[in-house]
PDB file of C-alpha atoms and ligand atoms in Angstrom:
ATOM      1  CA  UNK K   1       7.134   0.141  15.918  1.00 92.00           C
ATOM      2  CA  UNK K   2       9.603   0.168  13.010  1.00 94.00           C
ATOM      3  CA  UNK K   3       9.158   2.556  10.065  1.00 94.00           C
ATOM      4  CA  UNK K   4      10.937   1.952   6.737  1.00 95.00           C
ATOM      5  CA  UNK K   5      11.398   5.154   4.693  1.00 91.00           C
ATOM      6  CA  UNK K   6      13.953   6.167   2.149  1.00 92.00           C
ATOM      7  CA  UNK K   7      14.186   9.829   3.282  1.00 89.00           C
ATOM      8  CA  UNK K   8      15.964  10.098   6.766  1.00 86.00           C
ATOM      9  CA  UNK K   9      14.369  13.485   7.298  1.00 89.00           C
ATOM     10  CA  UNK K  10      10.867  12.040   7.293  1.00 83.00           C
ATOM     11  CA  UNK K  11      11.989   9.489   9.828  1.00 83.00           C
ATOM     12  CA  UNK K  12      13.416  12.163  12.095  1.00 86.00           C
ATOM     13  CA  UNK K  13      10.097  13.956  12.064  1.00 87.00           C
ATOM     14  CA  UNK K  14       8.219  10.809  12.797  1.00 86.00           C
ATOM     15  CA  UNK K  15      10.427   9.878  15.582  1.00 88.00           C
ATOM     16  CA  UNK K  16       9.950  13.304  17.254  1.00 91.00           C
ATOM     17  CA  UNK K  17       6.185  12.771  17.013  1.00 91.00           C
ATOM     18  CA  UNK K  18       6.126   9.112  18.208  1.00 91.00           C
ATOM     19  CA  UNK K  19       9.020   9.010  20.666  1.00 93.00           C
ATOM     20  CA  UNK K  20      11.609   6.341  21.424  1.00 90.00           C
ATOM     21  CA  UNK K  21       9.285   3.324  20.785  1.00 90.00           C
ATOM     22  CA  UNK K  22       9.514   4.222  17.114  1.00 92.00           C
ATOM     23  CA  UNK K  23      12.620   2.633  15.386  1.00 92.00           C
ATOM     24  CA  UNK K  24      13.475   4.444  12.165  1.00 91.00           C
ATOM     25  CA  UNK K  25      15.069   2.445   9.407  1.00 95.00           C
ATOM     26  CA  UNK K  26      16.264   4.146   6.208  1.00 94.00           C
ATOM     27  CA  UNK K  27      15.960   1.578   3.373  1.00 96.00           C
ATOM     28  CA  UNK K  28      14.339   0.888   0.016  1.00 97.00           C
ATOM     29  CA  UNK K  29      11.402  -1.358   0.943  1.00 98.00           C
ATOM     30  CA  UNK K  30      11.524  -2.914  -2.555  1.00 98.00           C
ATOM     31  CA  UNK K  31      15.303  -3.690  -2.519  1.00 98.00           C
ATOM     32  CA  UNK K  32      16.433  -7.279  -2.738  1.00 96.00           C
ATOM     33  CA  UNK K  33      17.470  -7.855   0.877  1.00 97.00           C
ATOM     34  CA  UNK K  34      15.422  -5.254   2.803  1.00 98.00           C
ATOM     35  CA  UNK K  35      12.512  -7.577   3.798  1.00 98.00           C
ATOM     36  CA  UNK K  36      14.631 -10.527   4.757  1.00 98.00           C
ATOM     37  CA  UNK K  37      17.100  -8.435   6.781  1.00 97.00           C
ATOM     38  CA  UNK K  38      14.419  -6.507   8.717  1.00 98.00           C
ATOM     39  CA  UNK K  39      12.201  -9.603   9.362  1.00 97.00           C
ATOM     40  CA  UNK K  40      15.283 -11.503  10.607  1.00 96.00           C
ATOM     41  CA  UNK K  41      16.284  -8.573  12.823  1.00 96.00           C
ATOM     42  CA  UNK K  42      12.964  -7.506  14.230  1.00 95.00           C
ATOM     43  CA  UNK K  43      10.643 -10.550  13.958  1.00 95.00           C
ATOM     44  CA  UNK K  44       7.525  -8.349  13.560  1.00 97.00           C
ATOM     45  CA  UNK K  45       4.039  -9.578  14.418  1.00 98.00           C
ATOM     46  CA  UNK K  46       2.482  -6.982  12.156  1.00 98.00           C
ATOM     47  CA  UNK K  47       3.523  -5.808   8.639  1.00 98.00           C
ATOM     48  CA  UNK K  48       1.850  -2.910   6.811  1.00 98.00           C
ATOM     49  CA  UNK K  49       3.012  -2.906   3.291  1.00 98.00           C
ATOM     50  CA  UNK K  50       2.239   0.639   2.065  1.00 97.00           C
ATOM     51  CA  UNK K  51       5.112   1.796  -0.109  1.00 97.00           C
ATOM     52  CA  UNK K  52       3.940   3.189  -3.438  1.00 98.00           C
ATOM     53  CA  UNK K  53       5.406   5.150  -6.269  1.00 98.00           C
ATOM     54  CA  UNK K  54       3.480   8.203  -7.548  1.00 97.00           C
ATOM     55  CA  UNK K  55       2.295   7.416 -11.089  1.00 97.00           C
ATOM     56  CA  UNK K  56       3.090   9.823 -13.825  1.00 97.00           C
ATOM     57  CA  UNK K  57      -0.364  11.278 -14.484  1.00 96.00           C
ATOM     58  CA  UNK K  58      -0.600  10.936 -18.313  1.00 96.00           C
ATOM     59  CA  UNK K  59      -2.727   8.951 -20.758  1.00 97.00           C
ATOM     60  CA  UNK K  60      -1.497   5.566 -21.889  1.00 98.00           C
ATOM     61  CA  UNK K  61       0.300   6.611 -25.083  1.00 98.00           C
ATOM     62  CA  UNK K  62       2.286   9.270 -23.324  1.00 98.00           C
ATOM     63  CA  UNK K  63       3.954   6.669 -21.046  1.00 98.00           C
ATOM     64  CA  UNK K  64       7.221   4.888 -21.703  1.00 98.00           C
ATOM     65  CA  UNK K  65       7.393   1.264 -20.519  1.00 98.00           C
ATOM     66  CA  UNK K  66       9.550   2.603 -17.578  1.00 98.00           C
ATOM     67  CA  UNK K  67       6.965   5.007 -16.385  1.00 98.00           C
ATOM     68  CA  UNK K  68       4.133   2.533 -17.098  1.00 98.00           C
ATOM     69  CA  UNK K  69       5.719  -0.201 -14.992  1.00 98.00           C
ATOM     70  CA  UNK K  70       7.052   1.803 -12.038  1.00 98.00           C
ATOM     71  CA  UNK K  71       4.255   0.713  -9.727  1.00 98.00           C
ATOM     72  CA  UNK K  72       5.139  -2.921 -10.600  1.00 98.00           C
ATOM     73  CA  UNK K  73       8.803  -2.173  -9.694  1.00 98.00           C
ATOM     74  CA  UNK K  74       8.001  -0.549  -6.422  1.00 98.00           C
ATOM     75  CA  UNK K  75       4.379  -1.393  -5.147  1.00 98.00           C
ATOM     76  CA  UNK K  76       4.284  -5.005  -6.451  1.00 98.00           C
ATOM     77  CA  UNK K  77       7.840  -5.802  -5.903  1.00 98.00           C
ATOM     78  CA  UNK K  78       7.971  -4.666  -2.280  1.00 98.00           C
ATOM     79  CA  UNK K  79       4.661  -6.484  -1.486  1.00 98.00           C
ATOM     80  CA  UNK K  80       5.958  -9.643  -3.136  1.00 98.00           C
ATOM     81  CA  UNK K  81       9.259  -9.604  -1.301  1.00 98.00           C
ATOM     82  CA  UNK K  82       7.757  -8.899   2.137  1.00 98.00           C
ATOM     83  CA  UNK K  83       4.857 -11.343   1.757  1.00 98.00           C
ATOM     84  CA  UNK K  84       7.288 -14.021   0.527  1.00 98.00           C
ATOM     85  CA  UNK K  85       9.566 -13.416   3.522  1.00 98.00           C
ATOM     86  CA  UNK K  86       6.563 -13.466   5.890  1.00 98.00           C
ATOM     87  CA  UNK K  87       5.750 -17.018   4.574  1.00 98.00           C
ATOM     88  CA  UNK K  88       9.302 -18.230   4.490  1.00 98.00           C
ATOM     89  CA  UNK K  89      10.465 -17.073   7.879  1.00 96.00           C
ATOM     90  CA  UNK K  90       7.591 -17.566   8.841  1.00 98.00           C
ATOM     91  CA  UNK K  91       6.118 -14.847  11.007  1.00 98.00           C
ATOM     92  CA  UNK K  92       4.562 -16.244  14.180  1.00 98.00           C
ATOM     93  CA  UNK K  93       1.083 -17.557  14.544  1.00 98.00           C
ATOM     94  CA  UNK K  94      -1.380 -14.702  15.109  1.00 97.00           C
ATOM     95  CA  UNK K  95       0.634 -12.320  12.951  1.00 98.00           C
ATOM     96  CA  UNK K  96      -1.032  -9.960  10.447  1.00 98.00           C
ATOM     97  CA  UNK K  97       0.111  -8.805   7.092  1.00 98.00           C
ATOM     98  CA  UNK K  98      -1.692  -5.805   5.586  1.00 98.00           C
ATOM     99  CA  UNK K  99      -1.123  -4.985   1.883  1.00 98.00           C
ATOM    100  CA  UNK K 100      -2.190  -1.655   0.391  1.00 98.00           C
ATOM    101  CA  UNK K 101      -3.899  -1.916  -3.027  1.00 98.00           C
ATOM    102  CA  UNK K 102      -6.349   0.711  -4.318  1.00 98.00           C
ATOM    103  CA  UNK K 103      -9.871   1.216  -5.409  1.00 98.00           C
ATOM    104  CA  UNK K 104      -8.324   1.623  -8.909  1.00 98.00           C
ATOM    105  CA  UNK K 105      -7.750  -2.104  -8.869  1.00 98.00           C
ATOM    106  CA  UNK K 106     -11.576  -2.495  -9.340  1.00 98.00           C
ATOM    107  CA  UNK K 107     -12.224   0.006 -12.021  1.00 96.00           C
ATOM    108  CA  UNK K 108      -8.841   1.031 -13.662  1.00 98.00           C
ATOM    109  CA  UNK K 109      -7.017   4.257 -13.641  1.00 97.00           C
ATOM    110  CA  UNK K 110      -6.494   5.548 -17.192  1.00 97.00           C
ATOM    111  CA  UNK K 111      -4.186   8.359 -16.279  1.00 97.00           C
ATOM    112  CA  UNK K 112      -1.841   6.239 -14.135  1.00 97.00           C
ATOM    113  CA  UNK K 113      -0.013   3.880 -16.524  1.00 98.00           C
ATOM    114  CA  UNK K 114       0.333   0.377 -14.912  1.00 98.00           C
ATOM    115  CA  UNK K 115      -0.943   1.535 -11.471  1.00 98.00           C
ATOM    116  CA  UNK K 116      -4.349  -0.129 -11.458  1.00 98.00           C
ATOM    117  CA  UNK K 117      -2.947  -3.436 -12.745  1.00 98.00           C
ATOM    118  CA  UNK K 118      -0.156  -3.327 -10.205  1.00 99.00           C
ATOM    119  CA  UNK K 119      -2.621  -2.778  -7.435  1.00 98.00           C
ATOM    120  CA  UNK K 120      -4.798  -5.603  -8.687  1.00 98.00           C
ATOM    121  CA  UNK K 121      -1.657  -7.848  -8.577  1.00 99.00           C
ATOM    122  CA  UNK K 122      -1.148  -6.894  -4.956  1.00 99.00           C
ATOM    123  CA  UNK K 123      -4.624  -8.044  -4.130  1.00 98.00           C
ATOM    124  CA  UNK K 124      -4.081 -11.354  -5.948  1.00 98.00           C
ATOM    125  CA  UNK K 125      -0.687 -11.987  -4.351  1.00 98.00           C
ATOM    126  CA  UNK K 126      -2.201 -11.329  -0.877  1.00 99.00           C
ATOM    127  CA  UNK K 127      -4.896 -13.852  -1.572  1.00 98.00           C
ATOM    128  CA  UNK K 128      -2.297 -16.409  -2.768  1.00 99.00           C
ATOM    129  CA  UNK K 129      -0.251 -15.867   0.383  1.00 98.00           C
ATOM    130  CA  UNK K 130      -3.368 -16.262   2.575  1.00 98.00           C
ATOM    131  CA  UNK K 131      -3.994 -19.592   0.847  1.00 98.00           C
ATOM    132  CA  UNK K 132      -0.305 -20.759   1.275  1.00 98.00           C
ATOM    133  CA  UNK K 133      -0.462 -19.729   4.973  1.00 98.00           C
ATOM    134  CA  UNK K 134      -3.690 -21.705   5.471  1.00 98.00           C
ATOM    135  CA  UNK K 135      -2.371 -24.789   3.792  1.00 98.00           C
ATOM    136  CA  UNK K 136       0.814 -24.746   5.859  1.00 98.00           C
ATOM    137  CA  UNK K 137      -1.113 -23.991   9.147  1.00 98.00           C
ATOM    138  CA  UNK K 138       0.990 -20.888   9.827  1.00 98.00           C
ATOM    139  CA  UNK K 139      -1.747 -18.861  11.501  1.00 98.00           C
ATOM    140  CA  UNK K 140      -0.720 -15.699   9.652  1.00 98.00           C
ATOM    141  CA  UNK K 141      -3.621 -13.385   8.659  1.00 98.00           C
ATOM    142  CA  UNK K 142      -3.308 -11.627   5.312  1.00 98.00           C
ATOM    143  CA  UNK K 143      -5.615  -8.684   4.531  1.00 98.00           C
ATOM    144  CA  UNK K 144      -5.598  -6.380   1.477  1.00 98.00           C
ATOM    145  CA  UNK K 145      -7.023  -2.851   1.773  1.00 98.00           C
ATOM    146  CA  UNK K 146      -8.230  -0.931  -1.292  1.00 98.00           C
ATOM    147  CA  UNK K 147      -8.477   2.821  -0.391  1.00 98.00           C
ATOM    148  CA  UNK K 148     -10.544   5.152  -2.601  1.00 98.00           C
ATOM    149  CA  UNK K 149      -8.734   8.072  -4.191  1.00 97.00           C
ATOM    150  CA  UNK K 150      -8.050  10.822  -1.803  1.00 97.00           C
ATOM    151  CA  UNK K 151      -6.241  14.215  -2.246  1.00 97.00           C
ATOM    152  CA  UNK K 152      -5.048  13.847   1.379  1.00 97.00           C
ATOM    153  CA  UNK K 153      -1.596  12.792   0.209  1.00 97.00           C
ATOM    154  CA  UNK K 154       0.855  13.967  -2.406  1.00 95.00           C
ATOM    155  CA  UNK K 155       0.235  10.801  -4.447  1.00 96.00           C
ATOM    156  CA  UNK K 156      -3.586  11.197  -4.309  1.00 97.00           C
ATOM    157  CA  UNK K 157      -3.457  15.011  -4.869  1.00 97.00           C
ATOM    158  CA  UNK K 158      -1.469  14.514  -8.205  1.00 96.00           C
ATOM    159  CA  UNK K 159      -4.072  12.038  -9.368  1.00 97.00           C
ATOM    160  CA  UNK K 160      -7.063  14.255  -8.419  1.00 97.00           C
ATOM    161  CA  UNK K 161      -5.430  17.264 -10.159  1.00 97.00           C
ATOM    162  CA  UNK K 162      -4.931  15.195 -13.378  1.00 97.00           C
ATOM    163  CA  UNK K 163      -8.474  13.685 -13.410  1.00 96.00           C
ATOM    164  CA  UNK K 164     -10.053  17.050 -12.732  1.00 97.00           C
ATOM    165  CA  UNK K 165      -8.091  18.600 -15.547  1.00 97.00           C
ATOM    166  CA  UNK K 166      -9.060  15.743 -17.887  1.00 96.00           C
ATOM    167  CA  UNK K 167     -12.729  16.423 -17.188  1.00 95.00           C
ATOM    168  CA  UNK K 168     -12.186  20.203 -17.616  1.00 96.00           C
ATOM    169  CA  UNK K 169     -13.345  20.651 -13.964  1.00 96.00           C
ATOM    170  CA  UNK K 170     -11.567  22.611 -11.193  1.00 96.00           C
ATOM    171  CA  UNK K 171     -10.368  20.459  -8.358  1.00 97.00           C
ATOM    172  CA  UNK K 172     -13.113  21.480  -5.778  1.00 96.00           C
ATOM    173  CA  UNK K 173     -15.919  20.675  -8.235  1.00 97.00           C
ATOM    174  CA  UNK K 174     -14.277  17.404  -9.048  1.00 96.00           C
ATOM    175  CA  UNK K 175     -14.041  16.483  -5.357  1.00 96.00           C
ATOM    176  CA  UNK K 176     -17.527  17.620  -4.659  1.00 96.00           C
ATOM    177  CA  UNK K 177     -18.902  15.307  -7.351  1.00 95.00           C
ATOM    178  CA  UNK K 178     -16.731  12.458  -6.022  1.00 93.00           C
ATOM    179  CA  UNK K 179     -18.299  12.601  -2.607  1.00 95.00           C
ATOM    180  CA  UNK K 180     -16.925  12.620   0.941  1.00 97.00           C
ATOM    181  CA  UNK K 181     -13.157  12.631   1.036  1.00 97.00           C
ATOM    182  CA  UNK K 182     -11.172   9.785   2.752  1.00 98.00           C
ATOM    183  CA  UNK K 183      -8.783  11.221   5.431  1.00 98.00           C
ATOM    184  CA  UNK K 184      -5.421   9.912   6.559  1.00 97.00           C
ATOM    185  CA  UNK K 185      -6.850   9.377  10.010  1.00 98.00           C
ATOM    186  CA  UNK K 186      -9.573   7.146   8.589  1.00 98.00           C
ATOM    187  CA  UNK K 187      -6.948   5.085   6.785  1.00 98.00           C
ATOM    188  CA  UNK K 188      -4.939   4.684   9.972  1.00 97.00           C
ATOM    189  CA  UNK K 189      -8.079   3.608  11.924  1.00 98.00           C
ATOM    190  CA  UNK K 190      -9.079   1.182   9.221  1.00 98.00           C
ATOM    191  CA  UNK K 191      -5.766  -0.484   9.144  1.00 98.00           C
ATOM    192  CA  UNK K 192      -5.819  -0.706  13.072  1.00 98.00           C
ATOM    193  CA  UNK K 193      -9.289  -2.302  12.752  1.00 98.00           C
ATOM    194  CA  UNK K 194      -8.068  -4.862  10.267  1.00 98.00           C
ATOM    195  CA  UNK K 195      -5.149  -5.765  12.533  1.00 97.00           C
ATOM    196  CA  UNK K 196      -7.116  -5.870  15.815  1.00 97.00           C
ATOM    197  CA  UNK K 197     -10.609  -7.029  14.894  1.00 97.00           C
ATOM    198  CA  UNK K 198     -10.971 -10.771  14.097  1.00 94.00           C
ATOM    199  CA  UNK K 199     -14.445 -10.026  12.784  1.00 96.00           C
ATOM    200  CA  UNK K 200     -12.888  -8.463   9.726  1.00 97.00           C
ATOM    201  CA  UNK K 201     -12.153 -11.824   8.309  1.00 97.00           C
ATOM    202  CA  UNK K 202     -12.417 -11.184   4.510  1.00 98.00           C
ATOM    203  CA  UNK K 203      -9.257 -11.184   2.371  1.00 98.00           C
ATOM    204  CA  UNK K 204      -9.839  -7.707   0.841  1.00 98.00           C
ATOM    205  CA  UNK K 205     -11.659  -4.533   1.921  1.00 98.00           C
ATOM    206  CA  UNK K 206     -12.653  -1.400  -0.013  1.00 98.00           C
ATOM    207  CA  UNK K 207     -11.958   1.698   2.084  1.00 98.00           C
ATOM    208  CA  UNK K 208     -13.998   4.810   1.526  1.00 98.00           C
ATOM    209  CA  UNK K 209     -14.962   7.797   3.777  1.00 98.00           C
ATOM    210  CA  UNK K 210     -17.893   5.539   4.834  1.00 98.00           C
ATOM    211  CA  UNK K 211     -15.405   2.928   6.213  1.00 98.00           C
ATOM    212  CA  UNK K 212     -14.383  -0.552   5.402  1.00 98.00           C
ATOM    213  CA  UNK K 213     -16.592  -2.859   3.269  1.00 98.00           C
ATOM    214  CA  UNK K 214     -15.703  -6.259   1.768  1.00 98.00           C
ATOM    215  CA  UNK K 215     -14.240  -5.731  -1.649  1.00 98.00           C
ATOM    216  CA  UNK K 216     -16.378  -6.926  -4.548  1.00 97.00           C
TER     217      UNK K 216
HETATM  218  N1  LIG L 301      -3.728   8.708  -1.939  1.00 50.76           N
HETATM  219  C1  LIG L 301      -4.533   7.923  -2.597  1.00 50.76           C
HETATM  220  O1  LIG L 301      -5.487   8.398  -3.212  1.00 50.76           O
HETATM  221  C2  LIG L 301      -4.369   6.422  -2.604  1.00 50.76           C
HETATM  222  C3  LIG L 301      -5.501   5.654  -2.970  1.00 50.76           C
HETATM  223  C4  LIG L 301      -5.379   4.237  -3.002  1.00 50.76           C
HETATM  224  C5  LIG L 301      -4.110   3.648  -2.705  1.00 50.76           C
HETATM  225  N2  LIG L 301      -3.091   4.415  -2.234  1.00 50.76           N
HETATM  226  C6  LIG L 301      -1.922   3.699  -1.862  1.00 50.76           C
HETATM  227  O2  LIG L 301      -1.575   4.037  -0.531  1.00 50.76           O
HETATM  228  C7  LIG L 301      -0.176   3.863  -0.324  1.00 50.76           C
HETATM  229  C8  LIG L 301       0.333   5.107   0.390  1.00 50.76           C
HETATM  230  O3  LIG L 301       0.318   6.214  -0.549  1.00 50.76           O
HETATM  231  P1  LIG L 301      -0.012   7.765  -0.092  1.00 50.76           P
HETATM  232  O4  LIG L 301      -1.178   8.126  -0.780  1.00 50.76           O
HETATM  233  O5  LIG L 301       0.123   7.836   1.355  1.00 50.76           O
HETATM  234  O6  LIG L 301       1.166   8.421  -0.867  1.00 50.76           O
HETATM  235  P2  LIG L 301       2.532   8.913  -0.385  1.00 50.76           P
HETATM  236  O7  LIG L 301       2.431   9.888   0.760  1.00 50.76           O
HETATM  237  O8  LIG L 301       3.342   9.268  -1.624  1.00 50.76           O
HETATM  238  O9  LIG L 301       3.098   7.614   0.273  1.00 50.76           O
HETATM  239  C9  LIG L 301       3.901   6.599  -0.432  1.00 50.76           C
HETATM  240  C10 LIG L 301       5.124   6.324   0.370  1.00 50.76           C
HETATM  241  O10 LIG L 301       5.728   5.245  -0.145  1.00 50.76           O
HETATM  242  C11 LIG L 301       7.138   5.540  -0.106  1.00 50.76           C
HETATM  243  N3  LIG L 301       7.907   4.697  -0.997  1.00 50.76           N
HETATM  244  C12 LIG L 301       7.880   4.666  -2.362  1.00 50.76           C
HETATM  245  N4  LIG L 301       8.771   3.820  -2.758  1.00 50.76           N
HETATM  246  C13 LIG L 301       9.385   3.353  -1.719  1.00 50.76           C
HETATM  247  C14 LIG L 301      10.463   2.344  -1.534  1.00 50.76           C
HETATM  248  N5  LIG L 301      10.990   1.706  -2.581  1.00 50.76           N
HETATM  249  N6  LIG L 301      10.891   2.087  -0.245  1.00 50.76           N
HETATM  250  C15 LIG L 301      10.280   2.710   0.828  1.00 50.76           C
HETATM  251  N7  LIG L 301       9.390   3.601   0.720  1.00 50.76           N
HETATM  252  C16 LIG L 301       8.861   3.916  -0.579  1.00 50.76           C
HETATM  253  C17 LIG L 301       7.202   6.981  -0.450  1.00 50.76           C
HETATM  254  O11 LIG L 301       8.451   7.430   0.029  1.00 50.76           O
HETATM  255  P3  LIG L 301       9.343   8.557  -0.800  1.00 50.76           P
HETATM  256  O12 LIG L 301       8.903   9.858  -0.240  1.00 50.76           O
HETATM  257  O13 LIG L 301      10.705   8.117  -0.478  1.00 50.76           O
HETATM  258  O14 LIG L 301       9.004   8.349  -2.270  1.00 50.76           O
HETATM  259  C18 LIG L 301       6.104   7.552   0.357  1.00 50.76           C
HETATM  260  O15 LIG L 301       6.366   7.811   1.703  1.00 50.76           O
HETATM  261  C19 LIG L 301       0.444   3.661  -1.714  1.00 50.76           C
HETATM  262  O16 LIG L 301       0.704   2.322  -1.864  1.00 50.76           O
HETATM  263  C20 LIG L 301      -0.609   4.145  -2.582  1.00 50.76           C
HETATM  264  O17 LIG L 301      -0.593   3.600  -3.928  1.00 50.76           O
HETATM  265  C21 LIG L 301      -3.156   5.751  -2.209  1.00 50.76           C
END
């Protein structure tokens, strides 16, 4: 297993948890050559494209173009580069590419600048890639997962804090009203299911605490 992270300290911690089978690579996943270099070097059969910038949690008019577009520069750009390389290389038949979108792609995210649109673009580009793979007979499966908002990560916690404040609610009341919380373990299990279970054959899945469901 190869992990691509920008912070070498995070990689050291992960390696001590996962052991020698984990290969840490310190790189910017959205940079020009990262996807090509790493796909050439490791020829992976599975890609999980998960990198995402934490949106600045402000209403639209308090964004600059730079803050509004950061999820396009990071999330969309890295998904585009890796998906493109997966098709060009191409990855071997039976390979799987998972992209991480968001439930926000379905309903918007008014305190997150261009986040929801960027995540919708990831769903679209995954579907486009699936079509190209099918047309070329590559045998690569493309799946897009749309997790619901969860406070289980720094990114999700910042959004929950902002949306609770906007509603004038405290965080626990906001979360209680939102229903069961999606956990990190559930996300990991769901991604494993999408990789290993051929029965999950739709292009995009909504992921909530109740599990995976085909995205509307
Ligand atoms: N948490 C939620 O509620 C939620 C809901 C729906 C979708 N998502 C999506 O799920 C994915 C994972 O997010 P998370 O909630 O787990 O938040 P997170 O803990 O902040 O994870 C995002 C990761 O992406 C990394 N990253 C950002 N830019 C990168 C780059 N250019 N190259 C390499 N790594 C980069 C970050 O590393 P650094 O520490 O170096 O920045 C961080 O480790 C994201 O795509 C996010 O949009 C999250």
